[in-house]
mmCIF file of C-alpha atoms and ligand atoms in Angstrom:
data_model
loop_
_atom_site.group_PDB
_atom_site.id
_atom_site.type_symbol
_atom_site.label_atom_id
_atom_site.label_comp_id
_atom_site.label_asym_id
_atom_site.label_seq_id
_atom_site.Cartn_x
_atom_site.Cartn_y
_atom_site.Cartn_z
ATOM 1 C CA MET Y 1 -0.254 -0.265 0.055
ATOM 2 C CA CYS Y 2 1.630 4.000 -0.615
ATOM 3 C CA SER Y 3 2.217 5.448 2.279
ATOM 4 C CA PHE Y 4 -0.504 8.424 1.125
ATOM 5 C CA CYS Y 5 -3.337 5.250 0.803
ATOM 6 C CA TYR Y 6 -1.734 4.408 4.782
ATOM 7 C CA ILE Y 7 -2.401 8.177 5.964
ATOM 8 C CA THR Y 8 -5.454 8.454 4.706
ATOM 9 C CA GLU Y 9 -6.739 5.728 5.685
ATOM 10 C CA VAL Y 10 -5.705 6.430 9.441
ATOM 11 C CA LEU Y 11 -7.292 9.386 9.211
ATOM 12 C CA GLU Y 12 -10.324 8.010 7.811
ATOM 13 C CA ASP Y 13 -10.378 5.596 10.780
ATOM 14 C CA GLN Y 14 -9.706 8.535 13.671
ATOM 15 C CA ARG Y 15 -12.415 10.436 11.777
ATOM 16 C CA VAL Y 16 -14.934 7.365 12.078
ATOM 17 C CA ALA Y 17 -13.504 6.469 15.594
ATOM 18 C CA THR Y 18 -14.623 10.168 16.849
ATOM 19 C CA SER Y 19 -17.362 10.894 14.560
ATOM 20 C CA ILE Y 20 -20.019 12.455 16.723
ATOM 21 C CA LYS Y 21 -23.078 9.901 16.656
ATOM 22 C CA ALA Y 22 -25.341 10.833 19.094
ATOM 23 C CA PHE Y 23 -26.454 13.709 21.668
ATOM 24 C CA ILE Y 24 -27.183 13.396 25.303
ATOM 25 C CA PHE Y 25 -29.227 15.915 27.251
ATOM 26 C CA ASP Y 26 -30.214 16.284 30.802
ATOM 27 C CA LEU Y 27 -33.723 17.114 31.234
ATOM 28 C CA ASP Y 28 -33.956 19.428 34.443
ATOM 29 C CA GLY Y 29 -32.442 23.163 33.212
ATOM 30 C CA VAL Y 30 -31.477 21.825 29.739
ATOM 31 C CA ILE Y 31 -34.693 20.253 27.767
ATOM 32 C CA THR Y 32 -36.879 21.950 30.576
ATOM 33 C CA ASP Y 33 -36.931 24.071 33.490
ATOM 34 C CA THR Y 34 -38.171 22.463 36.784
ATOM 35 C CA ALA Y 35 -35.566 23.487 38.926
ATOM 36 C CA GLU Y 36 -38.496 26.510 39.975
ATOM 37 C CA PHE Y 37 -41.164 23.200 41.059
ATOM 38 C CA HIS Y 38 -37.948 21.952 42.493
ATOM 39 C CA TYR Y 39 -37.315 24.660 44.814
ATOM 40 C CA LEU Y 40 -41.265 25.418 45.956
ATOM 41 C CA ALA Y 41 -41.706 21.707 46.689
ATOM 42 C CA TRP Y 42 -38.560 21.637 49.012
ATOM 43 C CA LYS Y 43 -38.842 24.872 50.637
ATOM 44 C CA GLN Y 44 -42.727 23.633 51.299
ATOM 45 C CA LEU Y 45 -41.066 20.931 53.135
ATOM 46 C CA ALA Y 46 -38.265 22.601 54.989
ATOM 47 C CA GLU Y 47 -40.925 25.160 56.237
ATOM 48 C CA GLU Y 48 -43.057 22.315 57.807
ATOM 49 C CA GLU Y 49 -40.297 20.824 59.422
ATOM 50 C CA GLY Y 50 -38.358 24.508 60.504
ATOM 51 C CA ILE Y 51 -35.367 24.434 58.174
ATOM 52 C CA SER Y 52 -34.659 27.463 56.717
ATOM 53 C CA PHE Y 53 -34.213 27.252 52.312
ATOM 54 C CA THR Y 54 -33.639 29.642 50.204
ATOM 55 C CA ARG Y 55 -33.254 30.294 45.886
ATOM 56 C CA GLU Y 56 -29.524 30.479 46.682
ATOM 57 C CA ASP Y 57 -29.461 27.004 48.887
ATOM 58 C CA ASN Y 58 -31.663 25.500 46.140
ATOM 59 C CA GLU Y 59 -28.755 26.143 43.487
ATOM 60 C CA GLN Y 60 -26.699 23.656 45.279
ATOM 61 C CA LEU Y 61 -29.476 20.945 44.452
ATOM 62 C CA ARG Y 62 -29.132 21.222 40.684
ATOM 63 C CA GLY Y 63 -28.084 18.083 39.158
ATOM 64 C CA VAL Y 64 -28.129 15.789 42.045
ATOM 65 C CA SER Y 65 -29.897 12.881 43.342
ATOM 66 C CA ARG Y 66 -33.216 13.128 45.341
ATOM 67 C CA ARG Y 67 -31.311 11.893 48.484
ATOM 68 C CA GLU Y 68 -28.435 14.149 48.062
ATOM 69 C CA SER Y 69 -30.485 17.255 47.580
ATOM 70 C CA LEU Y 70 -32.045 16.178 50.942
ATOM 71 C CA ASN Y 71 -28.729 16.027 52.496
ATOM 72 C CA ARG Y 72 -27.924 19.555 51.030
ATOM 73 C CA MET Y 73 -31.327 20.956 52.244
ATOM 74 C CA LEU Y 74 -30.624 19.677 55.577
ATOM 75 C CA LYS Y 75 -26.955 21.250 55.715
ATOM 76 C CA GLY Y 76 -25.283 18.607 58.336
ATOM 77 C CA ARG Y 77 -28.386 17.934 60.507
ATOM 78 C CA PRO Y 78 -28.951 14.244 61.105
ATOM 79 C CA ILE Y 79 -31.366 12.092 59.725
ATOM 80 C CA ASP Y 80 -32.457 8.675 60.342
ATOM 81 C CA ASP Y 81 -33.254 6.559 56.911
ATOM 82 C CA VAL Y 82 -36.702 6.247 58.056
ATOM 83 C CA THR Y 83 -37.615 9.794 58.006
ATOM 84 C CA ALA Y 84 -35.378 10.618 55.318
ATOM 85 C CA ASN Y 85 -37.499 8.358 53.291
ATOM 86 C CA LEU Y 86 -40.864 9.597 54.525
ATOM 87 C CA TRP Y 87 -39.696 13.579 53.717
ATOM 88 C CA MET Y 88 -38.713 12.359 49.998
ATOM 89 C CA GLU Y 89 -41.726 10.973 49.334
ATOM 90 C CA ARG Y 90 -43.169 14.435 50.710
ATOM 91 C CA LYS Y 91 -41.460 16.458 48.904
ATOM 92 C CA ASN Y 92 -42.076 14.255 45.288
ATOM 93 C CA VAL Y 93 -46.052 14.611 46.399
ATOM 94 C CA TYR Y 94 -45.908 18.111 46.026
ATOM 95 C CA TYR Y 95 -43.054 18.386 43.292
ATOM 96 C CA LYS Y 96 -45.479 15.995 41.307
ATOM 97 C CA GLU Y 97 -48.369 18.302 41.909
ATOM 98 C CA PHE Y 98 -46.079 21.399 40.304
ATOM 99 C CA LEU Y 99 -45.585 19.130 37.620
ATOM 100 C CA HIS Y 100 -49.254 18.872 35.977
ATOM 101 C CA GLN Y 101 -48.674 22.521 34.763
ATOM 102 C CA ILE Y 102 -46.206 21.178 32.326
ATOM 103 C CA THR Y 103 -47.415 21.379 28.889
ATOM 104 C CA PRO Y 104 -45.341 21.388 25.671
ATOM 105 C CA ASP Y 105 -44.550 25.093 25.903
ATOM 106 C CA HIS Y 106 -42.428 24.354 28.892
ATOM 107 C CA ALA Y 107 -39.637 23.457 26.527
ATOM 108 C CA LEU Y 108 -37.090 25.816 26.509
ATOM 109 C CA PRO Y 109 -36.954 28.060 23.529
ATOM 110 C CA GLY Y 110 -35.307 26.714 20.628
ATOM 111 C CA VAL Y 111 -35.500 22.384 21.932
ATOM 112 C CA PRO Y 112 -37.858 20.993 20.262
ATOM 113 C CA HIS Y 113 -36.432 22.305 16.948
ATOM 114 C CA PHE Y 114 -33.020 21.444 18.056
ATOM 115 C CA LEU Y 115 -34.197 17.976 18.771
ATOM 116 C CA THR Y 116 -35.584 17.448 15.579
ATOM 117 C CA ALA Y 117 -32.691 19.129 13.768
ATOM 118 C CA ALA Y 118 -30.374 16.724 15.360
ATOM 119 C CA ARG Y 119 -32.471 13.833 14.263
ATOM 120 C CA ASN Y 120 -32.360 15.047 10.480
ATOM 121 C CA ALA Y 121 -28.649 15.101 10.997
ATOM 122 C CA GLY Y 122 -28.838 11.342 11.347
ATOM 123 C CA ILE Y 123 -27.847 12.228 15.606
ATOM 124 C CA LEU Y 124 -29.063 10.032 18.042
ATOM 125 C CA ILE Y 125 -31.018 11.232 20.985
ATOM 126 C CA GLY Y 126 -30.884 10.661 24.435
ATOM 127 C CA LEU Y 127 -31.881 11.429 27.871
ATOM 128 C CA GLY Y 128 -29.727 11.301 31.381
ATOM 129 C CA SER Y 129 -31.526 12.810 34.136
ATOM 130 C CA ALA Y 130 -30.966 12.205 37.394
ATOM 131 C CA SER Y 131 -34.753 12.779 37.941
ATOM 132 C CA LYS Y 132 -37.056 9.608 38.867
ATOM 133 C CA ASN Y 133 -39.802 11.996 37.115
ATOM 134 C CA ALA Y 134 -38.116 12.033 34.067
ATOM 135 C CA ARG Y 135 -40.422 10.260 32.063
ATOM 136 C CA ASP Y 136 -43.468 11.943 33.298
ATOM 137 C CA VAL Y 137 -42.001 15.200 31.922
ATOM 138 C CA LEU Y 138 -41.081 14.068 28.590
ATOM 139 C CA GLU Y 139 -44.513 12.858 28.242
ATOM 140 C CA ARG Y 140 -46.069 15.842 29.510
ATOM 141 C CA LEU Y 141 -43.637 18.107 27.218
ATOM 142 C CA GLU Y 142 -45.123 15.574 24.220
ATOM 143 C CA LEU Y 143 -41.300 14.708 23.517
ATOM 144 C CA ARG Y 144 -40.876 11.258 24.407
ATOM 145 C CA ASN Y 145 -40.425 10.241 20.801
ATOM 146 C CA ALA Y 146 -37.553 12.247 20.681
ATOM 147 C CA PHE Y 147 -35.440 10.085 22.116
ATOM 148 C CA ASP Y 148 -33.946 7.138 21.180
ATOM 149 C CA ALA Y 149 -32.858 5.829 24.977
ATOM 150 C CA VAL Y 150 -34.279 7.242 28.387
ATOM 151 C CA GLY Y 151 -31.520 7.379 31.502
ATOM 152 C CA ASP Y 152 -33.142 8.042 34.399
ATOM 153 C CA GLY Y 153 -32.957 7.912 38.497
ATOM 154 C CA TYR Y 154 -33.902 4.256 38.166
ATOM 155 C CA SER Y 155 -31.107 3.528 35.586
ATOM 156 C CA VAL Y 156 -28.140 3.574 37.693
ATOM 157 C CA VAL Y 157 -26.762 3.291 41.530
ATOM 158 C CA ASN Y 158 -24.342 5.923 41.352
ATOM 159 C CA SER Y 159 -25.861 9.171 40.267
ATOM 160 C CA LYS Y 160 -23.556 12.559 38.735
ATOM 161 C CA PRO Y 161 -20.968 13.160 39.846
ATOM 162 C CA ALA Y 162 -20.184 9.663 38.713
ATOM 163 C CA ALA Y 163 -20.343 9.336 35.093
ATOM 164 C CA ASP Y 164 -22.305 6.157 34.965
ATOM 165 C CA LEU Y 165 -25.795 7.593 33.484
ATOM 166 C CA PHE Y 166 -24.265 8.949 31.020
ATOM 167 C CA ILE Y 167 -22.302 5.853 30.213
ATOM 168 C CA TRP Y 168 -25.614 3.622 30.413
ATOM 169 C CA VAL Y 169 -27.634 6.079 28.372
ATOM 170 C CA ALA Y 170 -24.319 6.088 25.577
ATOM 171 C CA GLY Y 171 -24.623 2.324 25.867
ATOM 172 C CA ARG Y 172 -28.258 1.641 25.197
ATOM 173 C CA LEU Y 173 -27.264 4.171 21.954
ATOM 174 C CA ASN Y 174 -24.831 1.697 20.637
ATOM 175 C CA VAL Y 175 -22.360 4.828 20.748
ATOM 176 C CA THR Y 176 -18.762 5.409 22.763
ATOM 177 C CA PRO Y 177 -18.687 8.458 25.183
ATOM 178 C CA GLN Y 178 -15.854 10.077 22.308
ATOM 179 C CA GLN Y 179 -18.763 9.647 19.918
ATOM 180 C CA ALA Y 180 -21.213 11.620 21.795
ATOM 181 C CA VAL Y 181 -21.812 15.082 23.264
ATOM 182 C CA VAL Y 182 -23.717 15.664 26.610
ATOM 183 C CA PHE Y 183 -25.637 18.806 27.293
ATOM 184 C CA GLU Y 184 -25.766 19.616 31.090
ATOM 185 C CA ASP Y 185 -26.776 22.733 32.882
ATOM 186 C CA ALA Y 186 -25.085 21.625 36.447
ATOM 187 C CA GLU Y 187 -21.759 21.375 37.953
ATOM 188 C CA ALA Y 188 -21.977 17.571 39.379
ATOM 189 C CA GLY Y 189 -23.375 16.889 35.309
ATOM 190 C CA VAL Y 190 -20.375 18.255 33.575
ATOM 191 C CA GLU Y 191 -18.171 16.726 36.283
ATOM 192 C CA ALA Y 192 -19.927 13.652 34.768
ATOM 193 C CA ALA Y 193 -19.456 13.499 31.799
ATOM 194 C CA LEU Y 194 -16.212 14.842 32.108
ATOM 195 C CA THR Y 195 -14.816 12.212 33.506
ATOM 196 C CA GLY Y 196 -16.927 9.783 31.016
ATOM 197 C CA GLY Y 197 -14.701 10.878 28.769
ATOM 198 C CA PHE Y 198 -17.686 12.602 26.634
ATOM 199 C CA TRP Y 199 -17.786 15.950 24.471
ATOM 200 C CA THR Y 200 -19.565 18.430 27.008
ATOM 201 C CA VAL Y 201 -21.516 21.463 26.272
ATOM 202 C CA GLY Y 202 -22.314 23.528 29.511
ATOM 203 C CA ILE Y 203 -25.421 25.767 29.731
ATOM 204 C CA GLY Y 204 -26.362 28.452 31.576
ATOM 205 C CA SER Y 205 -25.133 30.764 34.340
ATOM 206 C CA ALA Y 206 -23.881 28.188 36.962
ATOM 207 C CA ASN Y 207 -20.247 26.618 37.388
ATOM 208 C CA VAL Y 208 -19.926 24.687 34.091
ATOM 209 C CA GLN Y 209 -17.006 26.462 32.541
ATOM 210 C CA LYS Y 210 -14.751 23.549 32.570
ATOM 211 C CA ALA Y 211 -17.185 22.094 29.679
ATOM 212 C CA HIS Y 212 -15.491 21.717 25.759
ATOM 213 C CA LEU Y 213 -18.375 24.375 24.657
ATOM 214 C CA LEU Y 214 -20.799 26.983 26.490
ATOM 215 C CA THR Y 215 -23.742 28.349 25.941
ATOM 216 C CA ASP Y 216 -26.551 30.236 27.536
ATOM 217 C CA GLY Y 217 -29.143 27.629 26.093
ATOM 218 C CA ILE Y 218 -30.118 24.851 23.179
ATOM 219 C CA GLY Y 219 -31.868 27.700 21.260
ATOM 220 C CA SER Y 220 -28.571 30.018 20.963
ATOM 221 C CA LEU Y 221 -27.135 26.184 19.398
ATOM 222 C CA ASN Y 222 -26.910 24.892 16.060
ATOM 223 C CA VAL Y 223 -26.766 21.103 15.236
ATOM 224 C CA GLU Y 224 -23.690 21.284 12.617
ATOM 225 C CA THR Y 225 -21.794 24.131 14.622
ATOM 226 C CA VAL Y 226 -22.063 21.757 17.504
ATOM 227 C CA ILE Y 227 -20.965 18.327 15.737
ATOM 228 C CA SER Y 228 -18.005 20.850 13.789
ATOM 229 C CA ARG Y 229 -16.158 21.519 17.450
ATOM 230 C CA MET Y 230 -16.260 18.434 18.723
ATOM 231 C CA GLY Y 231 -14.419 15.291 17.774
HETATM 232 C C1 BG6 Z 1 -32.527 16.368 38.648
HETATM 233 C C2 BG6 Z 1 -32.178 17.811 39.212
HETATM 234 O O1 BG6 Z 1 -32.825 16.212 37.287
HETATM 235 O O2 BG6 Z 1 -33.140 15.399 39.027
HETATM 236 C C3 BG6 Z 1 -32.324 17.618 40.870
HETATM 237 O O3 BG6 Z 1 -31.642 18.589 38.974
HETATM 238 C C4 BG6 Z 1 -33.306 16.340 41.343
HETATM 239 O O4 BG6 Z 1 -32.510 19.031 41.459
HETATM 240 C C5 BG6 Z 1 -33.340 15.350 41.019
HETATM 241 O O5 BG6 Z 1 -32.829 16.812 43.034
HETATM 242 C C6 BG6 Z 1 -34.149 14.455 41.400
HETATM 243 O O6 BG6 Z 1 -34.967 14.242 40.636
HETATM 244 P P1 BG6 Z 1 -36.304 13.729 41.923
HETATM 245 O O7 BG6 Z 1 -37.419 14.024 40.360
HETATM 246 O O8 BG6 Z 1 -35.939 11.950 41.384
HETATM 247 O O9 BG6 Z 1 -36.657 14.115 42.729
HETATM 248 MG MG1 MG Z 2 -29.636 20.424 34.927
#
């Protein structure tokens, strides 16, 4: 084989190995904004239990599991497992009440268009959300069919900032982390994506600066630009 042919073949292989095949989205703060509902539900529980809980406190809960959210809300107060489970169930009842308000209009600006454009470009679409309510939220947004794989709070044991959930979703989509871009608005989620070796887009004003590409929202992105900036 001529050396030029060999080099061309190697470059082709690299391109195939690193070309982007999938987008994996966080839900809360990326596809829709449920942070306010989480805040109001935790606040109701906190007030009933005489614990102070502010919007600023709520920012620390972004992207982390329900149990870790409770820990952060308690700020070091001890709690036994039975009480913790009862409190989490109560918070979830309050949260689910708020979810009734969600309609397709609650998708963040540009999201349905971006999902359609990505699918038309042959990109597989996955969800990687820490929330056990993720499927319910997707149904209410009427976006369930836009996703080829859905990973939620039931999919893995170790939640973000562990990489497990994104790796689980990549597995369902049959792509490697190097072939997938994760879209995240939370520090824990960006850390999870980077730890897993994913290309990462950081969204919004939280601590997402370590991501490969930063944006204020999906609506400001273009599918081709994302693909060309990664891989
Ligand atoms: C994440 C949210 O998506 O899901 C967190 O960003 C939330 O704030 C977590 O705590 C778990 O959600 P749920 O619906 O299972 O209580
Ligand atoms: Mg989020």
